Coordinates of C-alpha atoms in Angstrom, one line a residue:
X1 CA 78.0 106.9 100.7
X2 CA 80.1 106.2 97.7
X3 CA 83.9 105.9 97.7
X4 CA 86.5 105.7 95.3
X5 CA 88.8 103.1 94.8
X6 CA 91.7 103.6 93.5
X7 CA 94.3 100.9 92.2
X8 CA 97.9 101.7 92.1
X9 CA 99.9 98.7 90.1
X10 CA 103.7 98.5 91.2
X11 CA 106.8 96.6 92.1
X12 CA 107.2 94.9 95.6
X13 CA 109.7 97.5 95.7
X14 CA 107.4 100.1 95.5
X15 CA 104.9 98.4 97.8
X16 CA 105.9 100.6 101.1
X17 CA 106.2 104.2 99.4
X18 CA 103.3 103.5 97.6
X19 CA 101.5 102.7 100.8
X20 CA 102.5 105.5 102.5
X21 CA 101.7 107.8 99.9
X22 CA 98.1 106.6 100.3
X23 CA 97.9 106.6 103.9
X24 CA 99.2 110.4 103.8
X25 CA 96.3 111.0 101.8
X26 CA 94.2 109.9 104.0
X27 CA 92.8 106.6 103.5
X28 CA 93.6 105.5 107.1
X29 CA 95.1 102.3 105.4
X30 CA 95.3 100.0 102.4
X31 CA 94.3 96.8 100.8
X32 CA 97.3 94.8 99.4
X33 CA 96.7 92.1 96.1
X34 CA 99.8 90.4 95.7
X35 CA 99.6 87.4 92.9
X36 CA 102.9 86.2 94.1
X37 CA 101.2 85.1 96.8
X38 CA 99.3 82.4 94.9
X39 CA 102.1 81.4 92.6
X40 CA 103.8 80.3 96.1
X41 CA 101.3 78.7 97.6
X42 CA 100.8 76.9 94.3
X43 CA 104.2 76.0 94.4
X44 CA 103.4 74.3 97.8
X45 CA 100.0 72.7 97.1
X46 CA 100.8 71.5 93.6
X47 CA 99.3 71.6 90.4
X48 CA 96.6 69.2 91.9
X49 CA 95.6 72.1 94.3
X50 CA 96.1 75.2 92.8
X51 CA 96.8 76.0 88.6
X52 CA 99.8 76.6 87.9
X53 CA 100.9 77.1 84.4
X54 CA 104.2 75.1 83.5
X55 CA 107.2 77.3 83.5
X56 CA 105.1 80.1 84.5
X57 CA 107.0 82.8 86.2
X58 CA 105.5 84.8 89.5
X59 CA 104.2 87.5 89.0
X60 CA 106.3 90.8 89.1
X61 CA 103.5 93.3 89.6
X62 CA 101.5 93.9 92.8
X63 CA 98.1 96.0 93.8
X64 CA 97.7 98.6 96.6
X65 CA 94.3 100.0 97.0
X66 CA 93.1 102.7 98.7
X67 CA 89.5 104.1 99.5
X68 CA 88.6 108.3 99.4
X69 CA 85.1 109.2 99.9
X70 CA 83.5 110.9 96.8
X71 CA 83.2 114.5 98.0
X72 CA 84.2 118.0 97.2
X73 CA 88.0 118.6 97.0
X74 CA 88.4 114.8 95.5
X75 CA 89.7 115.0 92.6
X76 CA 92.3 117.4 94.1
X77 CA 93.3 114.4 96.6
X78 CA 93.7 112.3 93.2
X79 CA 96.2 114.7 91.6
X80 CA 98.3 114.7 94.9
X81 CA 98.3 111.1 94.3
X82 CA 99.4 111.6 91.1
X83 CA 102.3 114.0 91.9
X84 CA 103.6 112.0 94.9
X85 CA 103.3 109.0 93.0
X86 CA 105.5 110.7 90.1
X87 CA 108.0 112.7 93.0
X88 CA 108.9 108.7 93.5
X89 CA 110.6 107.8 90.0
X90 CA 109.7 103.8 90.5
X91 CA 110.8 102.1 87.4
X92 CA 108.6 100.9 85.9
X93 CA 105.8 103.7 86.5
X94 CA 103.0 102.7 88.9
X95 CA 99.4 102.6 86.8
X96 CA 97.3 104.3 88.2
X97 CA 93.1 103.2 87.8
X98 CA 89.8 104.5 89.7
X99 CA 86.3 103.0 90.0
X100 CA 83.9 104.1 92.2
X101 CA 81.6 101.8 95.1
X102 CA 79.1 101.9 97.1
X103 CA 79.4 101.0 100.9
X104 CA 77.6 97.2 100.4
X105 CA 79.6 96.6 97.2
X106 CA 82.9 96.6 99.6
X107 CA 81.0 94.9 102.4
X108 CA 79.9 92.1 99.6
X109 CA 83.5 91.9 98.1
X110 CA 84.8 90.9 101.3
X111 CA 81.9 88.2 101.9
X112 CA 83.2 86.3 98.8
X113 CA 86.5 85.3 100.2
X114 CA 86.7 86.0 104.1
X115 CA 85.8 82.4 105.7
X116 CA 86.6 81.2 109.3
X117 CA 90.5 80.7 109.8
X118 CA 92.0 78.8 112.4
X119 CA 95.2 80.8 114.1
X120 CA 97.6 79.4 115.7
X121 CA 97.0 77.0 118.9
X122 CA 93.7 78.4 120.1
X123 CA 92.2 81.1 117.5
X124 CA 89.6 81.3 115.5
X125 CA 89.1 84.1 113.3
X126 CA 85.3 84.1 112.5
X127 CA 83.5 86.2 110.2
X128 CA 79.7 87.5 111.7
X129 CA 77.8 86.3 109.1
X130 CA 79.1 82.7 109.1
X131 CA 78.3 79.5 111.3
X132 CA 81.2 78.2 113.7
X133 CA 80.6 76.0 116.6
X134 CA 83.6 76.4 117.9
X135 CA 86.1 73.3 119.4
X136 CA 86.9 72.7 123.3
X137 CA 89.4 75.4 124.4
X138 CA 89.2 78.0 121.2
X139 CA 89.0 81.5 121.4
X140 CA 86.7 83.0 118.8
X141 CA 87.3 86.5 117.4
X142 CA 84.3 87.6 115.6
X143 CA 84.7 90.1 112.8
X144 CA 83.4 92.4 110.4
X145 CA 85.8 94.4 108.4
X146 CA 83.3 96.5 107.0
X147 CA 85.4 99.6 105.7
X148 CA 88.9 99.2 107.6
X149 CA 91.4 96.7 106.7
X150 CA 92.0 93.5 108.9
X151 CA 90.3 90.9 108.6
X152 CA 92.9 88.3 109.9
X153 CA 93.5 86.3 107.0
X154 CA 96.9 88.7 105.6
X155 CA 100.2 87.5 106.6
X156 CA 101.1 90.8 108.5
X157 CA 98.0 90.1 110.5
X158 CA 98.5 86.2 110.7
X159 CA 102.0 86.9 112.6
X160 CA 100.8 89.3 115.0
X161 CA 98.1 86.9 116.3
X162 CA 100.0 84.1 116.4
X163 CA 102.7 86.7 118.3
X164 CA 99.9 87.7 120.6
X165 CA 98.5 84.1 121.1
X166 CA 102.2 83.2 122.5
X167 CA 102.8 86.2 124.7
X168 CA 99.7 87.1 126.7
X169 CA 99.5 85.4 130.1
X170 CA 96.1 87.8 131.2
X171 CA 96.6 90.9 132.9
X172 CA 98.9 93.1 130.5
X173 CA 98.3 96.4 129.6
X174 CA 98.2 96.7 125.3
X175 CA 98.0 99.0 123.1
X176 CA 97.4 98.2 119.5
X177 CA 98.7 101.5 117.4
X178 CA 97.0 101.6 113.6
X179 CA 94.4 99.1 114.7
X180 CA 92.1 99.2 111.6
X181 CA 89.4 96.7 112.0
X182 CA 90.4 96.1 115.2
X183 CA 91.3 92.4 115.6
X184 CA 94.5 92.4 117.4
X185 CA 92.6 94.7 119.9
X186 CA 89.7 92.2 120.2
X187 CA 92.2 89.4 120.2
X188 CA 94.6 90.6 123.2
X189 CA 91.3 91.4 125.1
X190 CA 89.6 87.8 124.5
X191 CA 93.3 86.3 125.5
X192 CA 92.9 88.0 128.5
X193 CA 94.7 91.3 128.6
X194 CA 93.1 93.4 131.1
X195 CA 93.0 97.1 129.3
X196 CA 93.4 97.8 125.9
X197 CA 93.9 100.9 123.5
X198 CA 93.2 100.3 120.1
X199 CA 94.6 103.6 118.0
X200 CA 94.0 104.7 114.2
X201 CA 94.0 107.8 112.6
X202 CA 91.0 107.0 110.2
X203 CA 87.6 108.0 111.7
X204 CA 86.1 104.5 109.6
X205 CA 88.3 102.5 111.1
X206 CA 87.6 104.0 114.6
X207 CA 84.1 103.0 114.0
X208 CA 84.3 99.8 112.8
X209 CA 87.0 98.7 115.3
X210 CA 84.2 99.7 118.1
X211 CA 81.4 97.6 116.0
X212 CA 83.5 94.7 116.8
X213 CA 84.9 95.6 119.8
X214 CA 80.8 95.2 121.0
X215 CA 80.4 92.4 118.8
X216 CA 82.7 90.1 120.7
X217 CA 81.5 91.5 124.0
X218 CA 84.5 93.2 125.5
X219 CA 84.0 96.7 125.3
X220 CA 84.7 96.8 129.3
X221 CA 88.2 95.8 128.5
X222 CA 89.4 97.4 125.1
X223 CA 88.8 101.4 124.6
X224 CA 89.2 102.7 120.9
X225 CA 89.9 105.9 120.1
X226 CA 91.1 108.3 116.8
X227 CA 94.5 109.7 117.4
X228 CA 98.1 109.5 115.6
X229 CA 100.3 106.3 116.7
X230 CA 100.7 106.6 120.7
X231 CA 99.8 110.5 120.9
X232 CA 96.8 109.0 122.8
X233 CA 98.4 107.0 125.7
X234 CA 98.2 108.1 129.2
X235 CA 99.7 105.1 131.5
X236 CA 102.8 102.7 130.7
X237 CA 102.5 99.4 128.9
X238 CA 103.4 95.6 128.9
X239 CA 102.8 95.2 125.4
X240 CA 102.3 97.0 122.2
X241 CA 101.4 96.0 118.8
X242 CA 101.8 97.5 115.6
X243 CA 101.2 96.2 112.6
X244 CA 101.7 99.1 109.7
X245 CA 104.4 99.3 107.5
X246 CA 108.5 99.8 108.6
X247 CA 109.3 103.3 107.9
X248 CA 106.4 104.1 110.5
X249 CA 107.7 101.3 113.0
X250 CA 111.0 103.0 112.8
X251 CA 109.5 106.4 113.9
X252 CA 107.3 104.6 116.6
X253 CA 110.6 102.5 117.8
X254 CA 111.5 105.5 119.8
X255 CA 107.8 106.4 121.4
X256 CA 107.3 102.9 122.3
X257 CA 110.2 102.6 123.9
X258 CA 109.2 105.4 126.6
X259 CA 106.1 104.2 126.7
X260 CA 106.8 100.5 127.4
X261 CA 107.6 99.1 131.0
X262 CA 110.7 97.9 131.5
X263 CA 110.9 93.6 130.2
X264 CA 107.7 95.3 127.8
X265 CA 107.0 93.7 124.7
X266 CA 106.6 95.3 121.2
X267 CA 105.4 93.1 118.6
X268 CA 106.1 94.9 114.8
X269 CA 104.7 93.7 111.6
X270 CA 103.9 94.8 108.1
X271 CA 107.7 94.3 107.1
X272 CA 107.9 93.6 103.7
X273 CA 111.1 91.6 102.4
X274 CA 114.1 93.8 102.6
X275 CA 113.7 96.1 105.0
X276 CA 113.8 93.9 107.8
X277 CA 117.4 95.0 108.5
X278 CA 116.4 98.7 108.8
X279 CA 113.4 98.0 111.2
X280 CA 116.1 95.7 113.4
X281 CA 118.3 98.0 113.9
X282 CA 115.7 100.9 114.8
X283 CA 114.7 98.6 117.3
X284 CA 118.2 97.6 119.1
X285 CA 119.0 101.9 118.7
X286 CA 116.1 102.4 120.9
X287 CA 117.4 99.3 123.5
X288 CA 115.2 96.7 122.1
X289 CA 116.9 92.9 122.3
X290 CA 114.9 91.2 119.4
X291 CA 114.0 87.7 120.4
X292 CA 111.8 86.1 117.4
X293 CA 111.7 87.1 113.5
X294 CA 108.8 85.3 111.7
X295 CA 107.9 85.3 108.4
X296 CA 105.0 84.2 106.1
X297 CA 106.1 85.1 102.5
X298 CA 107.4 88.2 101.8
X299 CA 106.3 89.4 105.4
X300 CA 108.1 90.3 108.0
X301 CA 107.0 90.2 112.3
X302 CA 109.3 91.5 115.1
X303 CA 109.2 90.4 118.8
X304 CA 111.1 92.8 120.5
X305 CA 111.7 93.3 124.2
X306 CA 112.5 96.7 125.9

Protein backbone atom coordinates (compact mmCIF):
# COMPACT_ATOMS: atom_id res chain seq x y z
CA UNK A 1 0.00 0.00 0.00
CA UNK A 2 1.21 3.44 -0.55
CA UNK A 3 0.65 6.39 1.83
CA UNK A 4 1.01 9.89 1.84
CA UNK A 5 2.92 11.86 4.04
CA UNK A 6 2.33 14.96 4.58
CA UNK A 7 4.47 17.64 6.45
CA UNK A 8 2.98 20.48 8.19
CA UNK A 9 5.86 23.20 9.25
CA UNK A 10 4.72 25.38 12.37
CA UNK A 11 5.41 27.10 15.60
CA UNK A 12 5.53 25.08 19.01
CA UNK A 13 2.54 27.09 19.46
CA UNK A 14 0.86 25.55 16.79
CA UNK A 15 2.17 22.08 17.63
CA UNK A 16 -1.27 20.88 19.47
CA UNK A 17 -3.95 22.39 16.96
CA UNK A 18 -1.95 21.24 14.36
CA UNK A 19 -1.96 17.74 15.81
CA UNK A 20 -5.38 17.59 16.32
CA UNK A 21 -6.27 18.74 13.04
CA UNK A 22 -4.43 15.66 11.72
CA UNK A 23 -5.67 13.26 14.07
CA UNK A 24 -9.43 14.40 13.10
CA UNK A 25 -8.53 13.49 9.75
CA UNK A 26 -7.83 10.47 10.47
CA UNK A 27 -4.29 9.56 10.77
CA UNK A 28 -4.78 7.80 14.17
CA UNK A 29 -1.66 9.90 15.29
CA UNK A 30 1.43 11.82 14.37
CA UNK A 31 5.17 11.97 14.08
CA UNK A 32 6.67 15.02 15.76
CA UNK A 33 10.45 16.60 14.33
CA UNK A 34 11.41 19.13 16.62
CA UNK A 35 15.11 20.61 15.93
CA UNK A 36 14.96 22.38 19.16
CA UNK A 37 15.40 19.24 20.54
CA UNK A 38 19.01 18.90 19.29
CA UNK A 39 19.95 22.48 19.82
CA UNK A 40 19.30 21.49 23.61
CA UNK A 41 20.85 18.54 23.83
CA UNK A 42 23.73 20.15 22.11
CA UNK A 43 23.74 22.69 24.57
CA UNK A 44 24.17 19.80 27.16
CA UNK A 45 26.74 17.56 25.38
CA UNK A 46 28.83 20.36 24.00
CA UNK A 47 30.32 21.32 20.91
CA UNK A 48 32.60 18.17 21.34
CA UNK A 49 29.34 16.02 21.08
CA UNK A 50 27.01 17.50 19.03
CA UNK A 51 27.67 20.69 16.25
CA UNK A 52 26.58 23.47 17.35
CA UNK A 53 27.11 26.58 15.37
CA UNK A 54 28.44 29.63 17.63
CA UNK A 55 25.75 32.00 18.38
CA UNK A 56 23.40 29.92 16.66
CA UNK A 57 19.86 30.45 17.73
CA UNK A 58 17.24 27.25 18.28
CA UNK A 59 15.31 26.68 15.93
CA UNK A 60 11.77 28.37 15.80
CA UNK A 61 10.00 26.03 13.41
CA UNK A 62 8.79 22.49 14.17
CA UNK A 63 7.40 19.30 11.86
CA UNK A 64 4.17 17.37 12.42
CA UNK A 65 3.57 14.56 10.10
CA UNK A 66 0.85 12.68 9.37
CA UNK A 67 0.14 9.47 7.18
CA UNK A 68 -3.39 9.02 4.76
CA UNK A 69 -3.42 6.05 2.60
CA UNK A 70 -3.52 6.95 -1.15
CA UNK A 71 -7.12 6.07 -2.10
CA UNK A 72 -10.17 7.50 -3.55
CA UNK A 73 -11.54 10.61 -1.70
CA UNK A 74 -7.70 11.69 -0.83
CA UNK A 75 -7.20 14.57 -2.11
CA UNK A 76 -10.52 15.67 -0.59
CA UNK A 77 -8.98 14.73 2.98
CA UNK A 78 -5.98 17.08 1.85
CA UNK A 79 -8.17 20.13 1.16
CA UNK A 80 -9.86 19.59 4.69
CA UNK A 81 -6.39 19.88 5.89
CA UNK A 82 -5.97 22.80 4.08
CA UNK A 83 -9.10 24.62 5.37
CA UNK A 84 -8.69 23.60 9.02
CA UNK A 85 -5.21 24.44 8.81
CA UNK A 86 -6.28 28.06 7.39
CA UNK A 87 -9.75 28.27 9.99
CA UNK A 88 -6.52 28.35 12.65
CA UNK A 89 -4.86 31.89 11.58
CA UNK A 90 -1.27 30.72 13.21
CA UNK A 91 1.17 33.43 12.44
CA UNK A 92 3.30 32.65 10.63
CA UNK A 93 1.28 30.32 8.20
CA UNK A 94 1.91 26.53 8.63
CA UNK A 95 3.72 25.10 5.07
CA UNK A 96 2.14 22.63 4.03
CA UNK A 97 4.35 19.70 1.75
CA UNK A 98 3.27 15.96 0.56
CA UNK A 99 5.36 13.09 -0.72
CA UNK A 100 4.22 9.82 -1.11
CA UNK A 101 5.80 6.11 0.57
CA UNK A 102 5.55 2.87 0.34
CA UNK A 103 4.92 0.65 3.51
CA UNK A 104 9.01 -0.59 3.67
CA UNK A 105 10.20 2.99 3.03
CA UNK A 106 8.56 3.98 6.57
CA UNK A 107 9.50 0.67 8.12
CA UNK A 108 13.28 1.48 6.76
CA UNK A 109 13.16 5.16 7.95
CA UNK A 110 12.57 4.02 11.32
CA UNK A 111 15.52 1.30 11.19
CA UNK A 112 18.06 4.25 10.69
CA UNK A 113 17.62 5.79 14.02
CA UNK A 114 15.54 3.51 16.42
CA UNK A 115 18.42 1.67 18.63
CA UNK A 116 17.96 -0.15 21.99
CA UNK A 117 17.30 2.52 24.89
CA UNK A 118 17.72 1.96 28.38
CA UNK A 119 14.55 3.39 30.56
CA UNK A 120 14.58 4.19 33.68
CA UNK A 121 15.79 1.48 36.54
CA UNK A 122 14.88 -1.73 34.80
CA UNK A 123 13.70 -1.07 30.98
CA UNK A 124 14.96 -1.75 27.96
CA UNK A 125 13.37 -0.65 24.96
CA UNK A 126 14.54 -3.03 22.19
CA UNK A 127 13.89 -2.81 18.66
CA UNK A 128 13.18 -6.66 16.88
CA UNK A 129 15.69 -6.46 14.46
CA UNK A 130 18.53 -5.65 16.81
CA UNK A 131 20.89 -7.84 19.19
CA UNK A 132 20.45 -7.20 23.06
CA UNK A 133 21.51 -9.59 25.68
CA UNK A 134 19.97 -8.13 28.23
CA UNK A 135 21.59 -7.36 32.02
CA UNK A 136 20.53 -9.24 35.40
CA UNK A 137 17.08 -7.86 36.45
CA UNK A 138 15.97 -5.88 33.08
CA UNK A 139 12.79 -6.03 31.53
CA UNK A 140 12.94 -6.04 27.75
CA UNK A 141 10.13 -4.49 25.69
CA UNK A 142 10.56 -5.62 22.22
CA UNK A 143 9.24 -3.35 19.42
CA UNK A 144 8.35 -2.75 16.03
CA UNK A 145 6.62 0.46 15.22
CA UNK A 146 5.86 -0.45 11.82
CA UNK A 147 3.03 2.16 10.93
CA UNK A 148 1.87 3.57 14.39
CA UNK A 149 3.78 5.92 16.41
CA UNK A 150 5.80 4.84 19.62
CA UNK A 151 8.62 3.65 19.52
CA UNK A 152 9.87 4.68 23.09
CA UNK A 153 12.54 6.91 22.40
CA UNK A 154 10.03 10.55 22.38
CA UNK A 155 9.98 12.30 25.57
CA UNK A 156 6.14 11.99 25.91
CA UNK A 157 6.79 8.28 25.79
CA UNK A 158 10.10 8.38 27.89
CA UNK A 159 7.93 9.85 30.92
CA UNK A 160 5.22 7.55 30.82
CA UNK A 161 7.48 4.49 31.12
CA UNK A 162 9.49 5.72 33.54
CA UNK A 163 5.85 6.76 35.31
CA UNK A 164 4.84 3.16 34.75
CA UNK A 165 8.26 1.60 35.83
CA UNK A 166 7.58 3.54 39.35
CA UNK A 167 3.99 2.68 39.92
CA UNK A 168 3.22 -0.92 39.09
CA UNK A 169 3.58 -3.31 41.93
CA UNK A 170 1.87 -6.50 39.69
CA UNK A 171 -1.67 -7.09 39.79
CA UNK A 172 -3.32 -3.71 38.54
CA UNK A 173 -5.83 -3.41 36.20
CA UNK A 174 -4.61 -0.73 33.08
CA UNK A 175 -5.80 0.68 30.46
CA UNK A 176 -3.61 2.49 28.00
CA UNK A 177 -6.11 4.98 25.93
CA UNK A 178 -4.46 6.08 22.36
CA UNK A 179 -2.00 3.32 22.55
CA UNK A 180 -0.42 3.44 19.03
CA UNK A 181 2.40 1.06 18.79
CA UNK A 182 1.47 -0.30 21.85
CA UNK A 183 4.49 -0.02 24.24
CA UNK A 184 3.07 1.30 27.33
CA UNK A 185 0.54 -1.61 26.92
CA UNK A 186 3.42 -4.16 26.55
CA UNK A 187 5.32 -2.38 29.21
CA UNK A 188 2.55 -2.42 32.15
CA UNK A 189 1.96 -6.11 31.13
CA UNK A 190 5.87 -7.21 31.34
CA UNK A 191 5.94 -5.05 34.79
CA UNK A 192 3.44 -7.23 35.90
CA UNK A 193 -0.07 -5.74 35.59
CA UNK A 194 -2.43 -8.52 35.42
CA UNK A 195 -5.12 -7.24 32.57
CA UNK A 196 -4.60 -4.72 30.12
CA UNK A 197 -6.60 -2.64 27.49
CA UNK A 198 -4.74 -1.03 25.02
CA UNK A 199 -7.30 1.52 23.00
CA UNK A 200 -6.73 3.54 19.62
CA UNK A 201 -8.98 4.68 17.08
CA UNK A 202 -6.65 3.88 14.01
CA UNK A 203 -7.20 0.34 12.64
CA UNK A 204 -2.95 0.38 11.89
CA UNK A 205 -2.27 1.01 15.06
CA UNK A 206 -4.70 -1.72 16.33
CA UNK A 207 -2.75 -4.05 14.30
CA UNK A 208 0.51 -3.26 14.98
CA UNK A 209 0.04 -2.82 18.76
CA UNK A 210 -1.21 -6.71 18.53
CA UNK A 211 2.10 -7.58 16.39
CA UNK A 212 3.86 -6.64 19.47
CA UNK A 213 1.66 -7.48 21.91
CA UNK A 214 2.63 -11.43 20.50
CA UNK A 215 5.97 -10.39 19.94
CA UNK A 216 6.86 -9.95 23.64
CA UNK A 217 4.65 -12.90 24.53
CA UNK A 218 1.90 -11.57 26.58
CA UNK A 219 -1.04 -11.63 24.61
CA UNK A 220 -2.76 -13.62 27.71
CA UNK A 221 -2.42 -10.52 29.71
CA UNK A 222 -3.00 -7.31 27.38
CA UNK A 223 -6.25 -7.26 24.98
CA UNK A 224 -6.18 -4.51 22.10
CA UNK A 225 -8.89 -3.28 20.65
CA UNK A 226 -10.21 -0.19 18.12
CA UNK A 227 -12.51 2.07 19.84
CA UNK A 228 -12.57 5.99 20.87
CA UNK A 229 -10.61 6.81 24.30
CA UNK A 230 -12.44 4.60 27.07
CA UNK A 231 -15.76 3.99 25.05
CA UNK A 232 -14.39 0.39 25.16
CA UNK A 233 -14.02 -0.38 28.98
CA UNK A 234 -16.17 -2.71 30.76
CA UNK A 235 -14.71 -3.16 34.51
CA UNK A 236 -13.04 -0.35 36.81
CA UNK A 237 -9.37 0.43 36.84
CA UNK A 238 -6.17 0.93 39.06
CA UNK A 239 -4.37 2.63 36.50
CA UNK A 240 -4.79 4.43 33.30
CA UNK A 241 -2.41 5.86 30.84
CA UNK A 242 -2.65 8.25 28.26
CA UNK A 243 -0.30 9.69 26.46
CA UNK A 244 -1.95 12.08 23.55
CA UNK A 245 -2.01 15.54 23.57
CA UNK A 246 -3.91 18.02 26.48
CA UNK A 247 -6.94 19.25 24.93
CA UNK A 248 -7.88 15.36 24.68
CA UNK A 249 -6.64 14.63 28.37
CA UNK A 250 -8.92 17.35 29.42
CA UNK A 251 -11.96 15.70 27.84
CA UNK A 252 -10.77 12.16 29.15
CA UNK A 253 -10.11 13.80 32.82
CA UNK A 254 -13.77 13.39 33.42
CA UNK A 255 -14.18 9.59 31.87
CA UNK A 256 -11.28 8.46 33.70
CA UNK A 257 -12.31 9.63 36.67
CA UNK A 258 -15.58 7.32 36.70
CA UNK A 259 -13.76 4.83 35.46
CA UNK A 260 -10.81 4.73 37.95
CA UNK A 261 -11.08 2.97 41.48
CA UNK A 262 -10.94 4.92 44.19
CA UNK A 263 -6.69 5.71 45.26
CA UNK A 264 -6.57 4.90 41.04
CA UNK A 265 -3.84 6.29 39.17
CA UNK A 266 -3.92 8.30 35.85
CA UNK A 267 -0.69 8.87 34.35
CA UNK A 268 -1.07 11.96 31.38
CA UNK A 269 1.51 12.90 28.93
CA UNK A 270 1.97 14.57 25.55
CA UNK A 271 1.80 18.05 27.35
CA UNK A 272 3.59 20.44 25.44
CA UNK A 273 5.14 23.59 27.36
CA UNK A 274 2.35 25.84 28.29
CA UNK A 275 -0.57 24.13 28.71
CA UNK A 276 0.45 22.28 31.63
CA UNK A 277 -1.75 24.63 33.76
CA UNK A 278 -4.87 23.90 31.77
CA UNK A 279 -4.38 20.06 31.91
CA UNK A 280 -3.77 20.58 36.00
CA UNK A 281 -6.57 22.05 36.64
CA UNK A 282 -8.81 19.59 34.48
CA UNK A 283 -7.47 17.15 36.52
CA UNK A 284 -8.04 18.61 40.35
CA UNK A 285 -11.95 19.73 38.62
CA UNK A 286 -12.48 16.11 38.18
CA UNK A 287 -10.99 15.25 42.10
CA UNK A 288 -7.53 14.34 40.93
CA UNK A 289 -4.61 15.32 43.75
CA UNK A 290 -1.60 15.61 41.30
CA UNK A 291 1.41 14.08 42.96
CA UNK A 292 4.46 14.29 40.37
CA UNK A 293 4.98 16.71 37.20
CA UNK A 294 8.05 15.58 35.03
CA UNK A 295 9.45 16.99 32.25
CA UNK A 296 11.93 16.24 29.48
CA UNK A 297 12.19 19.35 27.27
CA UNK A 298 9.33 20.92 26.24
CA UNK A 299 7.22 17.93 27.51
CA UNK A 300 4.97 17.61 29.97
CA UNK A 301 3.78 14.06 32.24
CA UNK A 302 1.01 14.10 34.98
CA UNK A 303 0.80 11.57 37.87
CA UNK A 304 -2.52 12.07 39.16
CA UNK A 305 -4.44 10.17 41.84
CA UNK A 306 -8.23 9.83 41.94
Amino acid sequence: MKWLEITVRTTPEGLEPVSEIFVDLGTGGVVIEDPALIYNLALQKGPEEVALQAGAAPPELLSVKGYLPVEPGLEERVEQLRNALLALRLQPSPEISTRELEDADWANNWKKYYHTTKVGEKLVVKPSWENYIPESGKVVLEMDPGMAFGCGTHPSTLLCLKLLEEVIRGGEIVYDVGTGSGILAVAAARLGAARVLAVDMDAVAVRVARENVELNGVAGTVRVVEGNLLDSVERPADIIVANIVADVIIVLAPTAASILNAGGLFISSGIYQGREDEVGAALAANGFTVLDSRRDGEWTAFLARL
